[in-house]
Tab-separated table of C-alpha atoms and ligand atoms in Angstrom:
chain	number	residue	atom	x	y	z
T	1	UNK	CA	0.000	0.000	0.000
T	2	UNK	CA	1.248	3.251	-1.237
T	3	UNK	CA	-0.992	5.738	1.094
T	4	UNK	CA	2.431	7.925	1.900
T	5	UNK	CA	3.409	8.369	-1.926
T	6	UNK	CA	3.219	11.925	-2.874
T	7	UNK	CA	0.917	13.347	-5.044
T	8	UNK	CA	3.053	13.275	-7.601
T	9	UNK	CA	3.150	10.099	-8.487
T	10	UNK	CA	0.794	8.949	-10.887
T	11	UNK	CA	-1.498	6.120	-10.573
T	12	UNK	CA	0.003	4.125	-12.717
T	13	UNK	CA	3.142	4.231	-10.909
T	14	UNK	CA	1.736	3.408	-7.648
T	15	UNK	CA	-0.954	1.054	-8.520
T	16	UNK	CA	0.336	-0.293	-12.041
T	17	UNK	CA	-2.314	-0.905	-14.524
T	18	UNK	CA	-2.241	-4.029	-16.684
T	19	UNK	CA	-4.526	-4.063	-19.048
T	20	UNK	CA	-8.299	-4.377	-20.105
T	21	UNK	CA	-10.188	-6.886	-17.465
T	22	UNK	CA	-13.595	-6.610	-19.036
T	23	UNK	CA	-15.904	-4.879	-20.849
T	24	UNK	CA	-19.072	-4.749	-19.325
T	25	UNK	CA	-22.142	-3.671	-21.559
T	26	UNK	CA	-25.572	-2.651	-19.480
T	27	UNK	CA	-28.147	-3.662	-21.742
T	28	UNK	CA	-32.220	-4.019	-21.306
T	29	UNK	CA	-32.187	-8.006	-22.338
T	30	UNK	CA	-28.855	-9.778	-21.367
T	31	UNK	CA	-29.904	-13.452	-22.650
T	32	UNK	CA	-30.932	-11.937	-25.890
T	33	UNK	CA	-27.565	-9.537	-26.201
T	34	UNK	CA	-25.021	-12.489	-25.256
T	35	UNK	CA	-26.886	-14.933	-27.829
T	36	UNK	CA	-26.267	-12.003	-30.364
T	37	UNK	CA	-22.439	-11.699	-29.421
T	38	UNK	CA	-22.237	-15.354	-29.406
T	39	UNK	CA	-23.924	-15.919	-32.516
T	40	UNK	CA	-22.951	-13.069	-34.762
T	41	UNK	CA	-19.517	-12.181	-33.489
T	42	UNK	CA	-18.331	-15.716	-32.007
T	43	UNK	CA	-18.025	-15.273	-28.891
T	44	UNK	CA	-18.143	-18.433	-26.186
T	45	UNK	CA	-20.389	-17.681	-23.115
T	46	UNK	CA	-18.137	-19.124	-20.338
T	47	UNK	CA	-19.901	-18.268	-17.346
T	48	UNK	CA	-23.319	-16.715	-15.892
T	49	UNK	CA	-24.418	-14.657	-13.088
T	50	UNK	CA	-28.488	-14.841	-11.640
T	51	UNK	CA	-30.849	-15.875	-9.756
T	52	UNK	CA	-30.008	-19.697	-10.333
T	53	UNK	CA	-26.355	-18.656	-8.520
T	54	UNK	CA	-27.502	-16.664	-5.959
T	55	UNK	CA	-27.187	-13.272	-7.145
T	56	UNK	CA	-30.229	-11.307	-7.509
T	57	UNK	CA	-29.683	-7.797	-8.729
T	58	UNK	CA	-28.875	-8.812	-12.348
T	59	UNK	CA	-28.610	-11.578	-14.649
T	60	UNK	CA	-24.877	-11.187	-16.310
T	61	UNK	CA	-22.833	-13.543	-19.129
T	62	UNK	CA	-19.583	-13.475	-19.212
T	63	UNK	CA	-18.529	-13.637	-23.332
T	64	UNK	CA	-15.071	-14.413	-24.213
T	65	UNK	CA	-12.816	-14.976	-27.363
T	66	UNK	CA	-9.279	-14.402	-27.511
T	67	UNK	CA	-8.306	-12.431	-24.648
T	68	UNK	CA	-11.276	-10.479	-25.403
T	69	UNK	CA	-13.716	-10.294	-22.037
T	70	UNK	CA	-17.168	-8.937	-22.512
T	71	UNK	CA	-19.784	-8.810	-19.440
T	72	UNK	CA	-23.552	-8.468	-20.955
T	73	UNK	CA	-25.992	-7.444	-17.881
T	74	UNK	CA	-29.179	-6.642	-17.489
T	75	UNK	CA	-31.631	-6.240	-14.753
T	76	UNK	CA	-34.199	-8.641	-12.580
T	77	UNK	CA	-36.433	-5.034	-11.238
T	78	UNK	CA	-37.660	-1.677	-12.502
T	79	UNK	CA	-35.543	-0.082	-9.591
T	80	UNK	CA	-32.304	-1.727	-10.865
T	81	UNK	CA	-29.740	0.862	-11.771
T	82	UNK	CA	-28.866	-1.512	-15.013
T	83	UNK	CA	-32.818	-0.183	-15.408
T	84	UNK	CA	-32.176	3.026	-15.062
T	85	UNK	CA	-28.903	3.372	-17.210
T	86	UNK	CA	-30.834	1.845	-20.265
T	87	UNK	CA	-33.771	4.011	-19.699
T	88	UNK	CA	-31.324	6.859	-20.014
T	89	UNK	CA	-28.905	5.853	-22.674
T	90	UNK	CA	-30.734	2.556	-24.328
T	91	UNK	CA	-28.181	-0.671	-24.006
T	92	UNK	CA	-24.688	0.737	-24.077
T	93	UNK	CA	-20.785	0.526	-21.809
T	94	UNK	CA	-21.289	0.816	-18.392
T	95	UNK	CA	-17.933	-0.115	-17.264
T	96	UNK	CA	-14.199	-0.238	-18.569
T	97	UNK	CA	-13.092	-2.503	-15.976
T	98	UNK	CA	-8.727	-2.235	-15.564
T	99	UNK	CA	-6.555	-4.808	-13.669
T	100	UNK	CA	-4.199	-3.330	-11.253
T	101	UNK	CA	-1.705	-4.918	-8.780
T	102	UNK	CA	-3.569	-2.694	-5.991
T	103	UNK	CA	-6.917	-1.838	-6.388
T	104	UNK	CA	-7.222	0.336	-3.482
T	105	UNK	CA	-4.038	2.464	-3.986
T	106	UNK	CA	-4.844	2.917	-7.713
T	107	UNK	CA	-8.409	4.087	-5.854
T	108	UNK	CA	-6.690	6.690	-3.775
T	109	UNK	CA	-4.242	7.827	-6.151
T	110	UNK	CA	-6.778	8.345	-8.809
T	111	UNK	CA	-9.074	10.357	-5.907
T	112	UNK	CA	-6.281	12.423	-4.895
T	113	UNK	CA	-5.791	13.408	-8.359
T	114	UNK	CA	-9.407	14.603	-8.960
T	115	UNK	CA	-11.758	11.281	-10.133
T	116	UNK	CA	-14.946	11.218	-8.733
T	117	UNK	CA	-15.439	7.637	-6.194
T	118	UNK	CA	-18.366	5.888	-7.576
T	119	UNK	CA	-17.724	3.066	-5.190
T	120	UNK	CA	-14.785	3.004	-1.953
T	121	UNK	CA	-12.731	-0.203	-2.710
T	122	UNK	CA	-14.382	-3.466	-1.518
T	123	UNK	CA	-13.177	-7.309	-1.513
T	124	UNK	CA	-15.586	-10.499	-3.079
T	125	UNK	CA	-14.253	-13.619	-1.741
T	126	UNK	CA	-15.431	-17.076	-2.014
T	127	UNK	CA	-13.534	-20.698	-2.411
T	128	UNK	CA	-11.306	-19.375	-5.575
T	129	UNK	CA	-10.080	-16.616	-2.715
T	130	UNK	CA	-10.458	-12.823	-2.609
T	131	UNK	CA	-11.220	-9.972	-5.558
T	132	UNK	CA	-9.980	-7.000	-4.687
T	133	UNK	CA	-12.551	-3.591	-6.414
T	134	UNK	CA	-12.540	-0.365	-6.560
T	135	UNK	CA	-14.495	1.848	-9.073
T	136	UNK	CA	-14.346	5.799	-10.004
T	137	UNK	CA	-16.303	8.030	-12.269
T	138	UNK	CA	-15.264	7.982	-16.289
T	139	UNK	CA	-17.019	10.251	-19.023
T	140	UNK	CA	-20.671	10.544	-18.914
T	141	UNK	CA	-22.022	7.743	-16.342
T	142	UNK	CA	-19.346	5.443	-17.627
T	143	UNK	CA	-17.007	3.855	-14.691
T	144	UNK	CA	-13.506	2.169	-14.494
T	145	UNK	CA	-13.523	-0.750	-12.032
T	146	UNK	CA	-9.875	-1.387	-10.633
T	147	UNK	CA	-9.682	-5.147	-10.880
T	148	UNK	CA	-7.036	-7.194	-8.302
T	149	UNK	CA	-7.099	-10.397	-9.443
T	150	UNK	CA	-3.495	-11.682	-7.572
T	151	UNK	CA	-5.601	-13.263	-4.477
T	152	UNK	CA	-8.447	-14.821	-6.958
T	153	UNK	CA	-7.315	-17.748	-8.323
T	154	UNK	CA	-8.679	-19.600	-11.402
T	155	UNK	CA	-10.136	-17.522	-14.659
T	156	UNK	CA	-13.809	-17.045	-12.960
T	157	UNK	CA	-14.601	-13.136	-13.401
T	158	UNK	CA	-16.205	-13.209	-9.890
T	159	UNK	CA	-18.154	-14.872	-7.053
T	160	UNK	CA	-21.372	-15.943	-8.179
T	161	UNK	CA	-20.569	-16.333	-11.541
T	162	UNK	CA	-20.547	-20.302	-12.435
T	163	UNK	CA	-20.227	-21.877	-15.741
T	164	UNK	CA	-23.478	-24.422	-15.395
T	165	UNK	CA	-26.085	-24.587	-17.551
T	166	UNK	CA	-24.803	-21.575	-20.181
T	167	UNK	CA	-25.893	-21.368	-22.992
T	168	UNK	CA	-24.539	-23.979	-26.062
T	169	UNK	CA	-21.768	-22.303	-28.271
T	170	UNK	CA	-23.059	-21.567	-31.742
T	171	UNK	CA	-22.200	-23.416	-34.316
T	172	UNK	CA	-20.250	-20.890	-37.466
T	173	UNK	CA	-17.443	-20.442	-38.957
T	174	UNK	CA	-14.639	-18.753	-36.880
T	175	UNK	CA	-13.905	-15.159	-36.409
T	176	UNK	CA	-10.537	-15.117	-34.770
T	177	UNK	CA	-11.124	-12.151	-32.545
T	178	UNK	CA	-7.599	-11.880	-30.175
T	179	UNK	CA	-7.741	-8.831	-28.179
T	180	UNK	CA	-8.983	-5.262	-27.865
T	181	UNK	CA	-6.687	-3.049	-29.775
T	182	UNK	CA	-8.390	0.494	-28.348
T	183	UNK	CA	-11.813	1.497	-26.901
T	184	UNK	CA	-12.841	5.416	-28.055
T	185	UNK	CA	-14.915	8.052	-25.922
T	186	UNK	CA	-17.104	10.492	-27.225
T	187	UNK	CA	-17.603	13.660	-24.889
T	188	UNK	CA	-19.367	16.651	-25.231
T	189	UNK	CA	-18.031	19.661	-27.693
T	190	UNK	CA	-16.069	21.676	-25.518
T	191	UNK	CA	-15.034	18.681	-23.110
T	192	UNK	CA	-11.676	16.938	-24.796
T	193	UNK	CA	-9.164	18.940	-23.066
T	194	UNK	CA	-10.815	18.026	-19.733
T	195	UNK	CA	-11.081	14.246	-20.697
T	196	UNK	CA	-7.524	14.455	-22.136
T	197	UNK	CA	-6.375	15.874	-18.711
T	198	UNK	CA	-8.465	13.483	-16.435
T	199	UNK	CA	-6.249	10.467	-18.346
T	200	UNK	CA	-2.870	11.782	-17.871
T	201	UNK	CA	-2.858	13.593	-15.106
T	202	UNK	CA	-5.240	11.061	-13.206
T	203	UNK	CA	-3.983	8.193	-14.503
T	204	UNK	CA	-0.531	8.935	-15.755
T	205	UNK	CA	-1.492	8.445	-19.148
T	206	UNK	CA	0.046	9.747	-22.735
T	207	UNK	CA	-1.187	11.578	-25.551
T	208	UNK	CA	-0.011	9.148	-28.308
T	209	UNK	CA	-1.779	11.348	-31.227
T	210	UNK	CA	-3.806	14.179	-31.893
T	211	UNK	CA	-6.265	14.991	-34.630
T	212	UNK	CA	-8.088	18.500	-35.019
T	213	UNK	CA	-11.117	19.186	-36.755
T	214	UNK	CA	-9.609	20.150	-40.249
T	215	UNK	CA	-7.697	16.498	-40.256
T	216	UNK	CA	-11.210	14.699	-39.503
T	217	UNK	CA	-13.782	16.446	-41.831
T	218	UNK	CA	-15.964	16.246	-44.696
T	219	UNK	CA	-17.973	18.204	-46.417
T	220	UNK	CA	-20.918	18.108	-43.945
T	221	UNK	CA	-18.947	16.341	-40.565
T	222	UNK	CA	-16.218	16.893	-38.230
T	223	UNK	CA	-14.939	16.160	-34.985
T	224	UNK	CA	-11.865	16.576	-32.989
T	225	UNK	CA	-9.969	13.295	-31.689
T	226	UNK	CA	-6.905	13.056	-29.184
T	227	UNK	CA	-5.227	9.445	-28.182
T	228	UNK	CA	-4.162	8.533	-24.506
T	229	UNK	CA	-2.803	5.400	-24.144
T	230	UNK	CA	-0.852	4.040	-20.909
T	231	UNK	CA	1.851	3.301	-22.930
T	232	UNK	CA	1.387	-0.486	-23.232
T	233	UNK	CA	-2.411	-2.139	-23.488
T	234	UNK	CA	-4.843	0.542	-22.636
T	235	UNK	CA	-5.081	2.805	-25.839
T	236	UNK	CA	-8.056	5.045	-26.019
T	237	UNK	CA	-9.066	7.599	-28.407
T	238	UNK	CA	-11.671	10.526	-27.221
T	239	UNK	CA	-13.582	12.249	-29.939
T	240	UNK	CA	-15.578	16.029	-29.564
T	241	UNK	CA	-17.826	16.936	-31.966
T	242	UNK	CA	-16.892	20.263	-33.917
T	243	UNK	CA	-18.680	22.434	-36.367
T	244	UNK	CA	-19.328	21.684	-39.329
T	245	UNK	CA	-22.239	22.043	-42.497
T	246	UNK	CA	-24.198	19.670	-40.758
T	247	UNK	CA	-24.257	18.113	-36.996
T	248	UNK	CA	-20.882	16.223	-36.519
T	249	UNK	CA	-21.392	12.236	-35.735
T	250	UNK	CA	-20.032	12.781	-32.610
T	251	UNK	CA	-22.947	14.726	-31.815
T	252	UNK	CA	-25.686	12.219	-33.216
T	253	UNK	CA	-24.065	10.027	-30.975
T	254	UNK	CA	-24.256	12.582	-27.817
T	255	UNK	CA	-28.150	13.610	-28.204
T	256	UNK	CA	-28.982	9.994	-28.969
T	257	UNK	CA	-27.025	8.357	-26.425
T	258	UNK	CA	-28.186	11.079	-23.766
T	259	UNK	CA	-24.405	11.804	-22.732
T	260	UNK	CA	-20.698	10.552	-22.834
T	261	UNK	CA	-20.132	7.309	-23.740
T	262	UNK	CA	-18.108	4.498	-25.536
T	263	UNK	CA	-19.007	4.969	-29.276
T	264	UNK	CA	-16.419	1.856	-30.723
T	265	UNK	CA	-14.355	-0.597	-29.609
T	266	UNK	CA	-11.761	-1.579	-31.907
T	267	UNK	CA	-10.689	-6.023	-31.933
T	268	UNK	CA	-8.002	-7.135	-33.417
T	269	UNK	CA	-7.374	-10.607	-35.733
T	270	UNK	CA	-4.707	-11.925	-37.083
T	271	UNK	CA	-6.293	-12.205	-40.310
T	272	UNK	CA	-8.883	-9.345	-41.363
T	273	UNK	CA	-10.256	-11.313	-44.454
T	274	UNK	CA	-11.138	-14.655	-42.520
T	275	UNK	CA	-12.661	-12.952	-39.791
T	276	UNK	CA	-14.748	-10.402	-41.774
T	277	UNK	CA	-15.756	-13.223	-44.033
T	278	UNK	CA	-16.698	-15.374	-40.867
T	279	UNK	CA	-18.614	-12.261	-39.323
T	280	UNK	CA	-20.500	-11.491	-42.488
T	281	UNK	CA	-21.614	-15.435	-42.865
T	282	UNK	CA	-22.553	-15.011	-39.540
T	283	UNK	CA	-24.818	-12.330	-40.181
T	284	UNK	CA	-22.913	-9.162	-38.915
T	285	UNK	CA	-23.726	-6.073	-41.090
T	286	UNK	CA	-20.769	-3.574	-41.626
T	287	UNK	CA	-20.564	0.117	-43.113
T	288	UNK	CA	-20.343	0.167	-47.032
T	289	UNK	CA	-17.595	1.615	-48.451
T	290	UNK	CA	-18.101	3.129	-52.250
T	291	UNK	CA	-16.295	1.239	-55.025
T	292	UNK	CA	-14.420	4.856	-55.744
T	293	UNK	CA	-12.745	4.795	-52.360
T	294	UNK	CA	-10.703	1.219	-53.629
T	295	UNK	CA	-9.695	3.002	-57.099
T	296	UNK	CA	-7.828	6.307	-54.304
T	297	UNK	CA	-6.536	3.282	-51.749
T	298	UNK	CA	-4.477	1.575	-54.469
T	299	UNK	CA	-2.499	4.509	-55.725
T	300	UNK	CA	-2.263	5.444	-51.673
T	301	UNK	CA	-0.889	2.104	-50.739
T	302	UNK	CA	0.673	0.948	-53.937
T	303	UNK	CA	3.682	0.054	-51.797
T	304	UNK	CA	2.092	-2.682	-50.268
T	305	UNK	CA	0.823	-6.098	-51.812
T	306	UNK	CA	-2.716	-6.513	-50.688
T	307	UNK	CA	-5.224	-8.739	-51.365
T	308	UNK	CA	-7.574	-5.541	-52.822
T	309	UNK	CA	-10.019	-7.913	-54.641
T	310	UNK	CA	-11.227	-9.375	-50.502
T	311	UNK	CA	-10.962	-6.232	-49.131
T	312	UNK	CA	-13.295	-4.478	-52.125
T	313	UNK	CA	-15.312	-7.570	-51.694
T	314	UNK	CA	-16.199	-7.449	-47.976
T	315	UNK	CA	-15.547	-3.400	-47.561
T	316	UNK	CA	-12.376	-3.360	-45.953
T	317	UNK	CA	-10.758	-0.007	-45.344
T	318	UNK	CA	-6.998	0.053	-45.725
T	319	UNK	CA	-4.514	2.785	-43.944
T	320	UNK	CA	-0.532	3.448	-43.744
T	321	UNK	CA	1.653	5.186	-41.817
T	322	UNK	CA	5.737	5.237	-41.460
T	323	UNK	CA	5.581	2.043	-39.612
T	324	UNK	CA	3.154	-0.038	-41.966
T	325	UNK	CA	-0.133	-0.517	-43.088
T	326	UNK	CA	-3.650	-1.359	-41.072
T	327	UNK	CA	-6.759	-2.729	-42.460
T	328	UNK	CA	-9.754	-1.845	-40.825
T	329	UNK	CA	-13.567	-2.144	-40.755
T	330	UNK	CA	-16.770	-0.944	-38.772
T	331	UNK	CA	-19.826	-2.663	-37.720
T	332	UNK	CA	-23.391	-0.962	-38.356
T	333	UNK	CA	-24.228	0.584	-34.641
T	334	UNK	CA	-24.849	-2.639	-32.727
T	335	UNK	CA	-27.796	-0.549	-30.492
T	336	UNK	CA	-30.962	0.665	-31.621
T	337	UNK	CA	-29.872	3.845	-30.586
T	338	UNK	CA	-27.040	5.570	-33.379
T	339	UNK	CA	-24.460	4.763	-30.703
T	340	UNK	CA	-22.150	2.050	-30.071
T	341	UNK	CA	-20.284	-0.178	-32.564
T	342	UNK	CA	-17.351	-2.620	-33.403
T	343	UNK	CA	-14.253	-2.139	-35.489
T	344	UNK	CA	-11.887	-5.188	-36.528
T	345	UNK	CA	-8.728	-4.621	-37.165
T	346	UNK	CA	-5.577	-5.956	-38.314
T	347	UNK	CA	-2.366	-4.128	-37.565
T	348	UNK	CA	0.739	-5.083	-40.048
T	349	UNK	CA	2.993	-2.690	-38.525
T	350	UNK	CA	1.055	0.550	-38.394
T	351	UNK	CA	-0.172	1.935	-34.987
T	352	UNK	CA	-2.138	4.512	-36.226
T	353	UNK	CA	-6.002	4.400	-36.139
T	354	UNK	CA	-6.989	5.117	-39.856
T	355	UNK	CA	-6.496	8.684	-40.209
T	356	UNK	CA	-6.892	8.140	-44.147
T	357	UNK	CA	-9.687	6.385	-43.839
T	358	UNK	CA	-11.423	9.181	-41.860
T	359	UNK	CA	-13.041	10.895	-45.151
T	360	UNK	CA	-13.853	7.556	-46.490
T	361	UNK	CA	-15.617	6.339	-43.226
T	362	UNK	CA	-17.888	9.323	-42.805
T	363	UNK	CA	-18.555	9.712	-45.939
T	364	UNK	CA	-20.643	6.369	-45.685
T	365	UNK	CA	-21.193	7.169	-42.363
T	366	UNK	CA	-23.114	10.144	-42.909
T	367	UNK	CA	-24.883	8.395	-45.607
T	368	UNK	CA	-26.705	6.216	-42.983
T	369	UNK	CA	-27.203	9.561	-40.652
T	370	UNK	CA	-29.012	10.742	-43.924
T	371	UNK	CA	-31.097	8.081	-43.996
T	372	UNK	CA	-32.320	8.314	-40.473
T	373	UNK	CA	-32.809	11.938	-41.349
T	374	UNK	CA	-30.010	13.485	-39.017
T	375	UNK	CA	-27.902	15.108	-41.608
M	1	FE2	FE1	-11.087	2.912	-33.961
């Protein structure tokens, strides 16, 4: 315990952070959202919180693939807060859960430093031994659980999860989904600096890249992006909305969503065509992408031997930088609500986040905003 270290030191020096533990989605029908995920994106249902185990303030399934952990709750009254959130914000990211070596002094630390406590740390223990939990305020009503898994043995996410009677793996082809690559905010116009502070000064994050609104435009669209990563696992892009001929995505996304929330986040495969060609068999709907946009990408990328008949095929973007190439690709929203949705992508050297693509991806993306008649 670090309760002496000045204030200084940055959370992630006193209470190092790991990584991702999970993702976990608040959503108004949790059986029906995890049979989605499973189904459509491949995920394997490995364990299940409820009534049958004892808990009784949500029913919760625990989807994995890869290293990829997604939690999919919902709730059992009307008085639930999971009840409340999707009244607010339909089904959406309620929590980016981080592992730390020390939940409690990555607590303090990030308390010192100005986060708001949503809950004091706390300990879950049963025969696998004892969670340590902590969890402060994010953007909008979005949290970060600290996550001390060194006491809690086995992969279980928590007491009173158990992996009886889930629900049967679905039978597709395989996506080949390995890890989250980044996870992207959107706040309120006006709000980036802030959010950009409240990562590196509260958690001792870096900027890693910075996009203004005349990189990220189109005609009609624009918004203003910066990336803070913790220099290792946690990468995370936060978007404003900023002026432009019509009302920015970013802002769709605010009214609609009610607030700051997760709008993407981005999984990675080894192998972009198999895994978009499993998704799409499995029923996944993706942006378009015009046919002009592939006649631009292979004069941009001509230095690179790609496989441009797939990737025109199943609408895979494709983006360089001095380090490499990317190939990318974005879901429809996955909510009713013009809010949250999935990116796969494939990294072959490049760490950037399709900056070239930007145009490209609005361009349809405002196409859809046109047809729900918010352009
Ligand atoms: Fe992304």
């Amino acid at each position: 315990m670090n309760s002496l270290a000045s204030a200084d030191t940055s959370l992630n020096e006193r209470a190092s952070l790991l990584g991702w533990d999970c993702v976990e989605f608040w959503v108004g029908n949790a059986r029906t959202t995890a049979g989605f995920l499973m189904s459509a994106f491949g995920f394997e249902c490995t364990s299940y919180a409820g009534p049958e185990t004892g808990v009784t303030t949500k029913a919760s399934y625990v989807l994995e693939q890869g290293d990829i952990r997604f939690v999919v709750s919902g709730a059992l009254s009307a008085d639930s807060p999971i009840a409340e959130h999707v009244r607010k914000h339909g089904d959406g990211v309620h929590d980016l859960a981080l592992r730390t070596t020390d939940a409690a002094a990555a607590f303090r630390a990030a308390i010192e430093r100005g986060a708001l406590p949503v809950r004091e740390p706390w300990t879950e223990a049963d025969e696998s031994g004892v969670l340590e939990l902590a969890q402060v305020a994010a953007f909008g009503e979005t949290v970060h659980t600290f996550v001390n898994r060194s006491g809690y043995e086995g992969t279980r996410l928590e007491p009173g999860y158990l992996a009886d009677n889930l629900p049967s793996t679905t039978v597709g082809p395989s996506v080949g989904l390995t890890r989250i690559d980044h996870i992207v905010g959107n706040v309120e116009k006006g709000r980036l600096a802030e959010w950009v502070g409240f990562y590196c000064e509260v958690f001792g994050f870096d900027q890693l890249q910075q996009f203004d609104d005349a990189q990220i435009r189109t005609e009609y669209s624009a918004l203003m992006s910066t990336v803070v990563w913790d220099g290792a696992k946690i990468v995370m892009p936060i978007n404003e909305p900023a002026d432009g001929l019509k009302k920015s995505q970013i802002q769709e996304y605010i009214e609609h969503y009610d607030g700051a929330g997760v709008q993407h986040i981005a999984l990675r495969t080894d192998d972009i065509v198999s895994s978009v060609q499993a998704l799409r068999d499995r029923g996944v709907r993706f942006m378009r992408v015009p046919d002009q946009y592939y006649v631009d990408a292979k004069s941009r990328l001509a230095a690179f031997d790609l496989p441009w008949a797939d990737l025109q095929r199943l609408n895979i973007l494709a983006d360089q930088d001095r380090d490499g190439y990317l190939l990318q690709i974005f879901t429809e929203t996955i909510t009713d609500r013009p809010a949250v949705f999935f990116e796969i992508i494939e990294r072959r050297g490049a760490k950037g986040f399709g900056e070239g693509n930007f145009k490209a991806l609005f361009e349809a993306i405002e196409r859809d905003q046109d047809r729900r008649g918010n352009l």
